[in-house]
XYZ file of C-alpha atoms in Angstrom:
769
model
C 0.064 -0.286 -0.122
C 1.107 3.384 -0.940
C 1.760 5.971 1.561
C -0.901 8.478 0.004
C -3.314 10.453 2.363
C -6.945 11.301 1.256
C -5.388 14.720 1.178
C -3.600 13.646 -2.360
C -6.405 12.081 -3.269
C -8.360 15.023 -2.721
C -5.501 17.510 -4.618
C -5.158 15.426 -7.505
C -8.723 15.416 -7.579
C -8.245 19.627 -7.216
C -11.164 19.388 -4.281
C -8.129 21.081 -1.970
C -5.292 23.464 -3.611
C -1.754 23.079 -2.896
C -1.708 25.840 0.212
C -4.462 24.270 1.780
C -2.842 21.045 1.851
C 0.351 23.033 3.496
C -2.119 24.189 6.198
C -2.042 20.432 7.364
C 0.218 18.975 9.911
C 2.743 16.139 7.938
C 2.047 12.769 10.288
C -1.841 13.290 10.285
C -3.697 9.880 9.414
C -6.766 8.905 7.334
C -8.937 9.668 10.083
C -7.049 12.841 11.006
C -7.411 14.467 8.293
C -10.097 13.644 7.955
C -11.871 15.377 11.538
C -10.373 18.010 10.543
C -11.857 18.294 7.357
C -15.149 18.262 8.311
C -14.065 20.499 10.666
C -13.138 23.110 8.532
C -16.110 22.520 5.991
C -13.715 22.600 3.254
C -14.499 20.000 1.304
C -18.199 18.107 0.734
C -18.537 14.664 2.505
C -19.320 13.144 -0.926
C -15.178 14.541 -1.472
C -14.175 12.934 1.372
C -15.788 9.345 0.567
C -14.784 9.817 -3.054
C -11.253 10.676 -2.067
C -11.496 7.047 0.339
C -12.236 4.915 -2.966
C -9.856 6.574 -4.841
C -7.125 5.629 -1.336
C -8.964 2.693 -1.541
C -9.576 1.236 -4.719
C -13.228 0.767 -4.023
C -16.597 1.506 -5.889
C -18.254 4.900 -4.334
C -22.161 4.427 -4.637
C -24.681 7.222 -3.258
C -27.202 4.348 -1.937
C -30.008 7.758 -1.312
C -30.366 6.529 -5.413
C -30.225 3.034 -4.801
C -32.996 0.286 -3.702
C -31.816 -1.195 -0.839
C -32.075 -4.516 -0.314
C -34.901 -5.424 3.457
C -33.300 -8.724 3.613
C -29.823 -7.409 2.832
C -30.217 -4.055 5.266
C -31.358 -7.262 8.042
C -28.511 -9.147 7.966
C -26.605 -6.786 9.909
C -27.865 -5.022 13.638
C -28.786 -1.871 13.925
C -26.475 -1.322 16.712
C -23.341 -2.706 14.797
C -24.580 -0.458 11.751
C -24.383 2.934 14.424
C -21.018 1.213 15.383
C -18.796 0.581 12.322
C -21.160 3.436 9.702
C -21.390 -0.277 7.913
C -24.679 -1.258 5.678
C -25.405 -4.364 3.581
C -27.682 -3.513 1.333
C -27.868 -5.896 -2.067
C -27.411 -10.130 -1.666
C -26.723 -12.362 -3.917
C -27.342 -16.204 -3.829
C -29.784 -18.655 -1.679
C -28.319 -19.333 1.162
C -26.750 -15.636 0.463
C -23.650 -16.221 -0.348
C -22.582 -12.757 -1.503
C -22.964 -9.773 -0.060
C -22.878 -5.346 -0.962
C -21.436 -3.660 2.251
C -20.660 0.272 2.071
C -19.499 1.607 4.506
C -19.339 5.531 5.808
C -16.459 4.948 7.976
C -13.061 3.461 5.986
C -10.709 5.724 7.539
C -8.025 2.913 9.171
C -10.265 -0.063 6.520
C -6.512 -1.707 5.979
C -5.155 -1.717 9.327
C -8.659 -2.450 11.291
C -11.269 -3.481 8.716
C -15.264 -3.735 10.325
C -14.329 -6.951 13.013
C -18.781 -7.654 11.577
C -17.015 -9.035 7.700
C -15.027 -11.544 8.748
C -17.224 -12.368 11.486
C -19.966 -12.943 8.346
C -16.979 -14.889 6.354
C -15.768 -17.506 9.689
C -20.228 -17.663 9.992
C -21.789 -17.501 7.609
C -19.520 -17.813 4.446
C -20.644 -14.940 3.179
C -17.988 -12.260 -0.121
C -18.571 -9.126 1.433
C -18.524 -7.005 -2.147
C -16.999 -3.911 -0.032
C -18.273 0.488 -1.348
C -17.636 3.095 -0.627
C -20.265 6.230 0.391
C -20.977 8.767 2.728
C -22.602 9.044 7.008
C -25.636 10.856 5.309
C -26.354 8.206 3.042
C -26.353 5.436 6.542
C -28.565 8.118 8.018
C -30.233 7.817 4.777
C -30.986 4.304 4.377
C -31.180 4.215 7.878
C -34.207 6.454 8.710
C -35.979 3.908 5.524
C -35.434 0.158 7.569
C -35.894 -0.233 11.416
C -36.770 -3.485 12.909
C -40.376 -2.313 14.377
C -40.898 -0.681 10.530
C -40.812 2.752 12.232
C -37.551 5.477 11.517
C -34.693 4.397 13.521
C -33.121 6.772 15.776
C -30.243 8.421 14.629
C -29.153 10.175 16.837
C -25.865 7.969 17.755
C -24.547 7.572 14.309
C -21.574 9.341 13.065
C -19.175 9.997 15.985
C -17.125 12.366 13.317
C -19.764 15.046 11.965
C -20.868 17.425 14.945
C -24.197 18.260 13.457
C -25.396 14.363 14.126
C -25.224 14.873 16.960
C -28.802 17.000 18.413
C -27.075 18.250 21.672
C -24.492 19.244 19.646
C -26.611 21.823 17.907
C -27.223 25.753 18.171
C -30.888 26.579 18.388
C -31.749 30.118 17.089
C -34.852 31.778 16.867
C -36.320 33.330 14.123
C -39.001 35.597 15.504
C -36.451 37.823 17.442
C -34.148 37.862 14.798
C -34.329 40.195 11.769
C -33.582 38.652 8.802
C -32.371 41.663 6.202
C -33.811 40.771 2.509
C -30.504 40.344 0.799
C -29.149 38.072 3.711
C -31.826 35.648 3.266
C -32.789 36.304 0.166
C -29.479 34.625 -0.585
C -31.050 30.635 -0.858
C -33.452 30.645 -3.350
C -36.961 31.137 -2.058
C -38.184 27.606 -3.793
C -34.954 25.496 -1.713
C -36.087 27.601 1.437
C -39.166 26.539 1.244
C -39.370 22.193 0.182
C -36.280 21.956 2.638
C -37.971 24.906 5.439
C -33.965 26.071 5.725
C -32.792 29.639 5.596
C -30.155 32.031 5.989
C -31.054 34.573 8.540
C -27.235 36.242 9.695
C -23.695 37.443 7.186
C -21.670 38.054 9.611
C -18.891 37.899 7.171
C -17.773 37.959 3.661
C -16.806 33.833 4.324
C -19.839 32.731 6.499
C -23.261 32.893 6.430
C -26.114 31.135 8.707
C -28.068 29.084 8.205
C -31.159 27.839 10.205
C -32.740 24.015 9.012
C -35.672 22.131 10.952
C -34.608 19.076 10.125
C -30.918 18.654 10.478
C -30.382 14.894 9.447
C -32.536 15.816 5.876
C -30.151 14.051 3.217
C -31.178 16.652 1.178
C -30.379 19.258 3.569
C -26.781 18.291 3.856
C -25.868 17.512 0.398
C -27.432 20.979 -0.307
C -25.168 22.775 2.127
C -22.166 20.708 1.592
C -22.848 21.882 -2.136
C -22.898 25.570 -1.426
C -20.074 25.407 1.353
C -17.748 23.607 -1.568
C -19.144 26.090 -4.688
C -18.152 29.179 -3.014
C -15.446 28.359 -0.613
C -17.786 29.633 1.839
C -17.910 28.969 6.210
C -21.018 27.136 7.111
C -22.908 27.821 10.875
C -26.091 25.522 11.276
C -28.579 26.013 13.483
C -31.813 24.684 14.138
C -35.219 26.102 14.543
C -38.611 25.482 14.098
C -40.495 24.990 11.347
C -43.222 27.649 11.925
C -40.018 30.131 12.186
C -39.098 29.080 8.957
C -41.626 29.007 7.292
C -43.003 33.082 8.921
C -38.820 33.946 7.881
C -39.608 33.034 4.429
C -42.065 35.163 3.828
C -39.979 38.254 3.753
C -38.724 37.165 0.171
C -41.827 38.978 -0.541
C -40.781 42.201 0.927
C -40.443 44.883 -0.934
C -36.477 46.390 -0.728
C -36.001 50.048 0.456
C -35.187 52.684 -2.648
C -32.349 53.012 -2.968
C -30.874 56.760 -4.415
C -28.641 56.626 -7.575
C -27.623 59.036 -10.140
C -29.477 58.044 -12.817
C -27.363 56.045 -16.053
C -28.318 55.113 -19.601
C -29.995 51.619 -19.819
C -27.642 49.009 -20.919
C -28.650 45.494 -22.643
C -28.360 43.062 -20.787
C -25.548 40.346 -22.167
C -26.216 36.590 -20.278
C -23.916 33.919 -19.040
C -25.042 30.936 -16.562
C -28.108 29.793 -15.695
C -26.744 29.386 -11.711
C -29.314 26.486 -10.479
C -27.882 24.631 -13.370
C -24.674 23.893 -11.216
C -27.636 23.015 -8.114
C -27.803 19.268 -7.260
C -31.060 17.417 -9.238
C -33.082 18.346 -5.754
C -33.273 21.850 -6.468
C -34.593 20.824 -10.121
C -36.556 18.976 -9.055
C -37.812 21.875 -6.918
C -37.351 24.936 -9.402
C -40.560 22.407 -11.213
C -42.940 21.819 -8.591
C -42.714 25.832 -7.855
C -44.524 26.281 -10.916
C -47.671 24.493 -9.546
C -47.999 26.766 -6.788
C -49.928 29.446 -9.076
C -50.253 31.333 -5.389
C -46.901 32.177 -4.901
C -44.932 35.024 -7.654
C -42.748 33.062 -9.392
C -38.954 34.971 -7.781
C -36.067 34.343 -10.624
C -33.369 34.024 -7.183
C -30.950 32.504 -6.973
C -27.788 31.416 -4.105
C -25.952 34.908 -4.443
C -23.123 34.053 -1.733
C -21.278 36.499 -2.639
C -17.255 35.101 -2.337
C -13.944 36.560 -3.177
C -12.193 34.069 -4.867
C -8.648 32.698 -2.862
C -6.156 32.677 -5.433
C -2.318 31.301 -4.772
C -0.842 34.977 -5.658
C -1.502 38.114 -6.753
C -0.881 37.295 -10.166
C -3.024 34.804 -10.016
C -6.013 37.141 -8.429
C -6.152 39.449 -11.866
C -4.998 36.411 -14.427
C -7.052 33.473 -14.113
C -9.604 33.834 -10.624
C -11.497 30.495 -9.053
C -14.640 29.945 -10.487
C -17.356 30.820 -8.437
C -20.900 28.722 -9.162
C -23.390 30.631 -7.299
C -21.452 33.879 -7.228
C -23.410 37.323 -8.688
C -21.325 39.173 -11.245
C -20.265 42.229 -10.711
C -22.942 45.057 -12.546
C -20.242 44.724 -16.369
C -19.844 41.161 -16.140
C -23.078 39.305 -18.324
C -25.845 37.966 -16.337
C -28.278 35.186 -17.471
C -30.882 36.892 -15.603
C -30.670 40.890 -15.125
C -33.658 42.091 -13.363
C -35.206 44.878 -15.514
C -37.695 48.053 -14.780
C -41.144 46.853 -13.635
C -43.510 48.194 -16.840
C -46.223 50.765 -15.668
C -49.256 49.138 -16.122
C -48.035 46.745 -13.382
C -48.207 47.305 -9.865
C -45.807 44.900 -8.559
C -42.877 46.500 -7.752
C -41.004 43.906 -8.183
C -37.644 43.119 -10.666
C -38.899 41.409 -13.440
C -36.468 38.840 -15.276
C -35.714 38.780 -18.088
C -34.196 34.661 -19.418
C -31.809 34.445 -21.932
C -31.688 31.059 -23.527
C -29.427 29.138 -22.994
C -28.467 27.623 -25.979
C -28.370 30.689 -28.004
C -24.644 31.432 -28.036
C -24.835 34.667 -29.266
C -27.345 35.992 -27.231
C -26.064 34.081 -23.715
C -22.391 35.544 -24.429
C -23.306 39.181 -25.278
C -20.753 39.674 -26.994
C -19.650 37.757 -30.479
C -16.523 35.930 -30.025
C -14.294 36.634 -33.751
C -10.571 35.250 -32.448
C -8.494 33.179 -29.443
C -7.815 36.773 -27.665
C -11.761 37.036 -27.258
C -11.920 34.016 -26.202
C -8.237 34.615 -24.089
C -10.723 37.791 -22.666
C -13.722 35.927 -21.253
C -11.846 32.938 -19.740
C -9.669 35.667 -17.853
C -12.967 35.944 -16.394
C -13.632 33.056 -14.833
C -16.412 32.598 -15.816
C -17.094 29.243 -16.989
C -20.970 28.814 -18.619
C -19.410 31.885 -20.852
C -15.809 29.991 -21.065
C -17.425 27.012 -22.558
C -20.039 29.253 -24.560
C -17.492 31.237 -26.079
C -14.672 27.496 -27.281
C -17.476 26.416 -28.459
C -18.758 29.602 -30.714
C -14.994 30.213 -31.661
C -14.948 26.775 -32.675
C -18.161 26.890 -34.890
C -16.862 29.875 -36.241
C -13.167 28.457 -37.243
C -15.039 25.509 -38.964
C -13.427 22.948 -36.836
C -15.452 19.033 -36.500
C -14.200 18.798 -32.671
C -13.339 20.565 -29.751
C -10.938 18.044 -27.178
C -10.714 19.312 -24.135
C -7.030 17.946 -22.564
C -5.833 18.154 -18.990
C -1.985 18.287 -18.392
C -0.230 18.410 -16.194
C 0.374 22.406 -15.349
C -2.630 23.741 -17.108
C -6.318 22.919 -19.850
C -5.240 22.264 -22.716
C -8.488 23.687 -25.827
C -7.504 22.388 -29.800
C -9.972 22.776 -32.305
C -9.757 19.596 -35.185
C -9.473 22.556 -37.690
C -9.207 21.112 -41.856
C -9.216 17.671 -40.032
C -5.706 19.135 -38.255
C -5.782 19.516 -34.622
C -5.060 23.495 -32.943
C -3.439 24.543 -29.865
C -6.426 26.976 -29.397
C -5.611 28.067 -25.357
C -3.749 26.481 -22.170
C -6.449 27.600 -19.003
C -5.416 27.042 -15.299
C -5.824 22.763 -14.106
C -8.587 24.879 -11.552
C -11.136 25.432 -14.604
C -11.051 22.158 -15.450
C -13.186 20.449 -13.103
C -15.522 23.319 -13.310
C -15.406 22.705 -17.223
C -16.081 19.541 -17.613
C -19.372 20.004 -14.607
C -20.984 21.567 -17.153
C -20.456 19.945 -20.194
C -22.048 17.052 -18.440
C -24.473 19.174 -17.388
C -25.890 20.199 -20.760
C -25.412 16.413 -21.692
C -27.591 14.943 -19.053
C -24.287 12.701 -18.119
C -23.992 11.471 -14.663
C -21.712 14.551 -12.532
C -19.712 12.767 -10.002
C -19.672 9.649 -11.571
C -15.297 9.724 -13.645
C -14.063 6.108 -13.000
C -15.920 5.203 -16.787
C -16.345 6.943 -20.014
C -19.689 8.481 -20.610
C -20.880 9.988 -24.001
C -23.993 13.093 -24.325
C -25.572 15.376 -26.669
C -26.595 19.282 -26.627
C -27.828 21.540 -29.172
C -26.615 25.151 -29.521
C -26.682 28.102 -32.351
C -24.360 30.162 -33.022
C -23.294 32.260 -35.843
C -26.931 31.681 -37.722
C -25.818 28.138 -37.304
C -27.707 25.458 -35.543
C -25.269 22.630 -34.124
C -25.634 19.085 -32.829
C -22.861 18.012 -29.713
C -22.202 14.549 -29.439
C -19.599 14.588 -25.883
C -17.051 12.217 -25.246
C -16.005 11.876 -22.099
C -12.631 9.997 -20.808
C -11.400 9.401 -17.683
C -7.276 9.647 -17.711
C -4.197 9.813 -15.651
C -4.600 13.654 -14.902
C -8.573 13.638 -14.998
C -11.393 13.159 -17.677
C -10.912 14.588 -20.858
C -13.772 15.903 -22.728
C -13.935 15.519 -27.445
C -16.905 17.086 -28.479
C -17.579 16.513 -32.045
C -19.537 19.630 -34.269
C -22.555 18.334 -36.156
C -23.242 21.308 -38.394
C -27.506 20.285 -39.112
C -28.078 23.770 -41.422
C -25.153 22.772 -43.890
C -26.114 21.731 -47.256
C -25.233 18.286 -48.210
C -22.795 18.081 -51.359
C -23.103 17.641 -54.548
C -20.111 14.778 -56.160
C -18.991 17.978 -57.988
C -18.727 19.794 -54.841
C -16.483 16.509 -52.840
C -14.188 16.595 -55.199
C -15.804 12.908 -57.856
C -14.450 13.976 -61.026
C -13.746 12.022 -65.196
C -13.966 7.909 -64.636
C -14.716 8.094 -60.908
C -17.780 10.232 -60.895
C -18.786 8.473 -64.514
C -18.935 4.727 -62.912
C -20.022 6.371 -59.860
C -23.228 7.288 -61.595
C -23.533 4.479 -62.917
C -23.973 2.288 -60.164
C -26.044 4.979 -57.741
C -29.028 4.539 -60.457
C -29.492 0.465 -60.612
C -32.535 -0.783 -58.331
C -30.461 -3.217 -55.539
C -27.488 -3.810 -54.642
C -24.459 -2.471 -52.338
C -22.732 0.516 -52.329
C -19.464 0.383 -50.592
C -17.820 3.989 -48.865
C -14.439 2.744 -47.674
C -11.915 5.368 -45.100
C -11.014 5.574 -42.004
C -12.768 7.770 -39.802
C -12.979 11.351 -40.746
C -11.896 10.877 -44.182
C -15.471 11.567 -45.196
C -17.116 8.637 -45.925
C -20.688 9.454 -44.043
C -20.653 12.667 -46.297
C -20.845 10.648 -49.251
C -23.443 8.699 -48.981
C -25.860 11.670 -47.793
C -24.014 13.406 -51.038
C -25.545 9.644 -53.567
C -29.508 10.171 -51.147
C -30.158 13.789 -52.602
C -28.991 12.804 -55.594
C -31.201 10.092 -55.509
C -33.896 10.110 -53.238
C -37.453 11.337 -54.526
C -41.005 11.285 -53.374
C -41.423 8.434 -55.271
C -39.464 5.409 -53.187
C -38.839 4.592 -49.893
C -35.482 5.694 -47.998
C -34.628 4.526 -44.672
C -31.676 5.066 -42.757
C -29.603 3.530 -39.466
C -26.848 6.023 -38.334
C -24.711 6.746 -35.156
C -25.074 9.692 -34.408
C -27.411 10.922 -37.466
C -25.216 13.331 -39.132
C -28.032 15.767 -41.348
C -31.367 15.818 -41.303
C -32.840 15.399 -44.933
C -35.944 16.567 -45.262
C -37.968 13.790 -47.500
C -36.313 10.492 -46.071
C -36.731 8.337 -42.321
C -33.494 8.498 -39.718
C -33.921 6.743 -36.815
C -30.571 7.326 -34.532
C -29.388 3.168 -33.580
C -29.010 2.939 -29.386
C -27.107 0.072 -29.183
C -27.104 -0.288 -25.580
C -30.960 -1.281 -25.427
C -30.403 -3.544 -27.796
C -30.989 -1.298 -31.211
C -27.731 -1.712 -32.860
C -27.502 -1.570 -37.063
C -28.224 -5.421 -37.083
C -31.411 -5.335 -35.387
C -32.437 -2.075 -37.347
C -31.239 -3.224 -40.761
C -33.725 -6.465 -39.666
C -36.344 -3.833 -38.184
C -36.332 -1.919 -41.966
C -36.860 -4.746 -44.070
C -40.271 -4.901 -42.766
C -41.173 -1.286 -43.637
C -41.084 -1.926 -47.739
C -37.802 0.085 -48.677
C -36.818 0.584 -51.758
C -33.116 2.081 -50.665
C -31.336 1.602 -47.135
C -28.861 3.005 -45.592
C -26.521 1.746 -43.042
C -24.375 4.607 -41.025
C -21.590 1.194 -40.975
C -20.771 -2.458 -41.041
C -19.441 -3.077 -37.331
C -19.648 -6.841 -37.031
C -20.668 -9.825 -39.332
C -24.451 -10.074 -38.490
C -24.344 -6.616 -40.306
C -23.074 -7.307 -43.102
C -24.496 -10.735 -43.343
C -27.704 -9.387 -43.553
C -27.431 -6.174 -45.322
C -26.129 -7.783 -48.771
C -28.983 -10.455 -48.255
C -31.022 -7.318 -48.697
C -29.323 -6.265 -51.810
C -29.950 -9.481 -53.187
C -33.227 -9.660 -52.102
C -33.873 -5.989 -54.142
C -33.101 -3.230 -52.556
C -29.956 -0.796 -52.571
C -27.897 -0.118 -49.704
C -25.537 1.951 -48.637
C -22.759 1.514 -46.072
C -19.269 2.134 -44.387
C -16.609 -0.098 -43.626
C -13.028 1.065 -42.304
C -10.604 -0.588 -44.696
C -7.555 1.773 -46.234
C -8.714 1.361 -49.760
C -11.301 0.187 -51.922
C -9.736 -3.266 -52.837
C -9.265 -4.327 -49.183
C -13.463 -3.935 -48.847
C -13.514 -7.135 -50.177
C -10.825 -9.796 -48.264
C -12.720 -7.827 -44.758
C -15.836 -8.940 -45.658
C -15.369 -12.531 -46.898
C -13.194 -12.641 -43.427
C -16.401 -10.816 -41.515
C -17.811 -14.183 -42.336
C -20.258 -13.064 -45.538
C -19.698 -16.024 -48.385
C -17.049 -14.566 -51.358
C -20.084 -15.311 -54.059
C -22.463 -13.160 -52.201
C -20.384 -10.307 -51.998
C -19.765 -10.359 -55.976
C -23.281 -10.882 -56.177
C -24.670 -8.131 -54.146
C -21.844 -5.243 -54.276
C -22.051 -2.976 -57.254
C -19.168 -0.216 -57.055
C -17.182 0.542 -53.743
C -15.906 3.879 -52.979
C -12.239 4.498 -51.391
C -11.534 7.843 -50.071
C -9.620 10.409 -47.901
C -9.683 14.148 -47.588
C -6.842 17.197 -47.970
C -7.171 20.606 -47.069
C -8.394 23.053 -50.177
C -5.165 25.566 -51.025
C -6.064 29.432 -50.047
C -7.343 30.848 -53.390
C -5.626 33.788 -52.232
C -2.375 33.305 -51.030
C -1.032 30.207 -52.652
C 2.187 30.083 -54.265
C 3.538 27.572 -57.058
C 5.962 25.685 -55.591
C 9.332 23.953 -55.743
C 9.276 20.750 -55.637
C 12.620 18.587 -55.253
C 13.440 16.580 -57.851
C 13.290 12.800 -56.597
C 10.056 13.970 -55.738
C 9.145 14.706 -59.565
C 10.077 11.621 -60.398
C 8.487 9.665 -58.371
C 4.474 12.341 -59.362
C 5.752 11.257 -62.471
C 5.243 7.487 -62.290
C 2.412 7.973 -60.682
C 0.499 10.145 -63.171
C 2.589 9.264 -66.471
C -0.297 7.231 -68.530
C -2.938 10.182 -68.120
C -0.919 12.387 -70.348
C -0.736 15.962 -68.791
C 0.801 19.222 -69.656
C 4.798 19.286 -68.568
C 6.302 21.189 -66.642
C 4.425 20.153 -63.975
C 3.244 23.024 -62.042
C 2.324 22.936 -58.289
C 1.238 25.517 -55.203
C 1.989 25.724 -51.738
C 0.745 26.661 -49.124
C 1.535 30.191 -47.857
C -1.075 32.017 -45.126
C -3.193 34.906 -44.941
C -5.534 36.584 -42.707
C -8.656 34.663 -44.938
C -7.103 31.464 -43.745
C -5.792 28.309 -42.214
C -2.286 28.782 -42.206
C -2.511 28.607 -46.796
C -5.623 26.428 -46.622
C -9.073 26.635 -46.259
C -11.319 23.587 -46.054
C -10.722 20.451 -47.392
C -11.718 18.407 -50.631
C -12.081 14.430 -51.300
C -9.880 12.499 -53.324
C -11.168 9.128 -54.231
C -11.056 5.510 -56.120
C -13.914 4.049 -57.063
C -13.589 -0.178 -58.669
C -15.953 -1.542 -60.087
C -17.569 -5.228 -59.620
C -16.422 -6.894 -62.886
C -15.202 -10.015 -64.036
C -11.993 -10.507 -63.741
C -12.409 -8.982 -59.591
C -15.130 -10.879 -58.534
C -12.881 -13.649 -59.369
C -10.396 -12.810 -57.646
C -13.316 -11.957 -55.121
C -14.392 -15.850 -55.088
C -11.121 -17.482 -54.869
C -10.640 -15.264 -51.777
C -7.487 -13.215 -52.898
C -5.208 -10.621 -51.456
C -5.981 -7.095 -50.758
C -3.349 -6.011 -53.499
C -3.766 -9.047 -55.900
C -7.258 -7.853 -56.154
C -5.736 -3.840 -56.484
C -3.638 -4.923 -59.303
C -6.624 -5.458 -61.720
C -8.128 -2.858 -61.165
C -5.402 -0.934 -62.141
C -4.407 -2.416 -65.013
C -8.251 -2.351 -65.724
C -8.250 1.504 -65.134
C -8.937 2.811 -61.799
C -7.392 5.603 -61.159
C -5.557 5.358 -56.886
C -6.181 7.671 -54.104
C -2.909 8.861 -54.491
C -2.975 9.594 -58.364
C -6.914 11.781 -57.503
C -5.007 13.105 -55.052
C -2.173 14.423 -56.956
C -3.783 15.579 -60.474
C -6.256 17.684 -57.900
C -2.095 19.289 -56.878
C -1.259 19.614 -60.176
C -4.876 21.964 -60.614
C -3.752 24.402 -57.036
C -6.938 22.285 -55.379
C -4.462 21.192 -53.009
C -0.094 20.630 -52.423
C 1.382 17.580 -52.640
C 2.226 17.373 -49.480
C -1.237 17.398 -48.323
C -1.559 14.151 -50.361
C 0.773 11.907 -49.906
C -0.011 12.966 -45.941
C -3.090 10.713 -46.910
C -2.595 8.349 -48.430
C -0.109 5.182 -48.933
C 4.152 5.985 -50.280
C 3.568 2.652 -52.206
């Protein structure tokens, strides 16, 4: 076992700072560290539990979200549950052979494991699976079950949490206190009403005092932990009677005293984040419930605990302040919810809230993000929702296909993939990592507290007149979670064959084959080579009201009118194969299958083609000739392949030269000789003239956009004969060349001669052979 402590884990996970770690005495064990952390309220109870989970390599679980088995719960007496802070929540086998236990006091787990586990193992031969949870979750389960069927007294539980014992809690008589309006409104009214809790004192910028009616409510403690953590503030908790709290909540409706200010010209309300999205799930539920209470005026109030950040030094304070999720923005800062004067005819003097839709990035930001400098200025504010919105807006403006958010050793790196090449855009302080990734997860409806396994999600935005679908993928790395966002422009037009770069012989063969009533049209190439875009262009060419077109895609990249597009969902059993089986019962004429991933899909696609359907699909191979052996290796009989496949397209994408700044290139003689061997059969005019990138203000380092280079292989008698004999791809390629096929490299070099791209680009994406 390493010498790491939970303090080290919390530091690695950016839950505490290095300066906070330095304040702890060296040599403290985990129990002592935990006690001090809880005393300081510096991190949440869940963060401590997750640190233990990482330290001991055990899974973390929230029991309040779990259907705890009563039979499992009864395996341990309530006295032992309180003593060891451990709950059995699931059992397997009959008689019981394995039990899952959740442990809330794992500080000395390795050196002094709970005796109850050893007893169960020895006496009942039960195997134990350990999980880590929070003390609040143990209390929650104890409230749900008891031997008498009544809630269990939990005051004895959690010796290390002071608020667990009623004798240690202070009480307050709210009737004797005059609570200022600006103090009580630090919590949203709906939160105060549902959970019977109010802020009644704000003695300093770093502390608030909160009155609660039920200090043992796990939801209340979760909210308070969340506020502590996100606002870097101490909370002193008091118990008050429910009736006093209800009376205090009436103060939300009192009018504030008018403040005399000099008249200033009205400013348009710029818009950033809805802090409510950063609240726990329960708070969101309150927002929905509040809508069902017509008698209560709607107050668009969010938690506004304004606490200055704690920079490590003055320089850090000037550059990147720590993100404050509930911090009330300065007047000039963009705001999502802005109070505007009431209309003259209104008799209600309370401010009216204006909500800016967060998915409209241009309105949300209140400014146009034109360059990296503007993004840097927004990043310096530390406003996480605005930073993310500005990043996406800039990526769309630069026509990026992907955004990468990557933690490094000392910073958070943002990269865009522009024209197929990743470019560094900006580096931010590493302490923004957790906040930015949490923001992305919230928008994508992912689990914020799940950081051990990859997750996938999506969300929509509009910016610069484009409707954008963002596909989100998270990946745990040694330095924290990495996020990739694929940008799909739903307003983008479907390209014609000529716009894609399909010319000459390739165009002729393709047009001949797509008009056939049945068969398979295969687009091949690596990920990101434009295969799906080619299939969409084919669909645009052949779809009409007289045919039934159905697509199976993952994801649906372009929405096309007049065709039926389906999103496959493998996680629930709706795979390409299952979808294809259902589609064949829908009387289709043309079927597009996003990708052949397995033998089942390959077999069904070929059979569909043989039964009178035109099937468009993609396959991951290096070139067109490699598709035939690949299908054979997947288990499709060669005679079925040759009978069903009409044409195979191999493709890559190359960057297009900027017409305004490209200049003639001078290539070395050996390279010119190599090029001549490749294209000599086309009898092109010599000397060859090529171009290279220069770079100007209107392009990306000399390039602007991308175009495809293609090879189109038709199924001749010779190709069919080689496929049936299961000959390798090299022989099939040689036969195709003999019959006049233009390779991707040759097509690319011809485009380079026309000044469309560079020789270097063509060589970059094709093989050297």
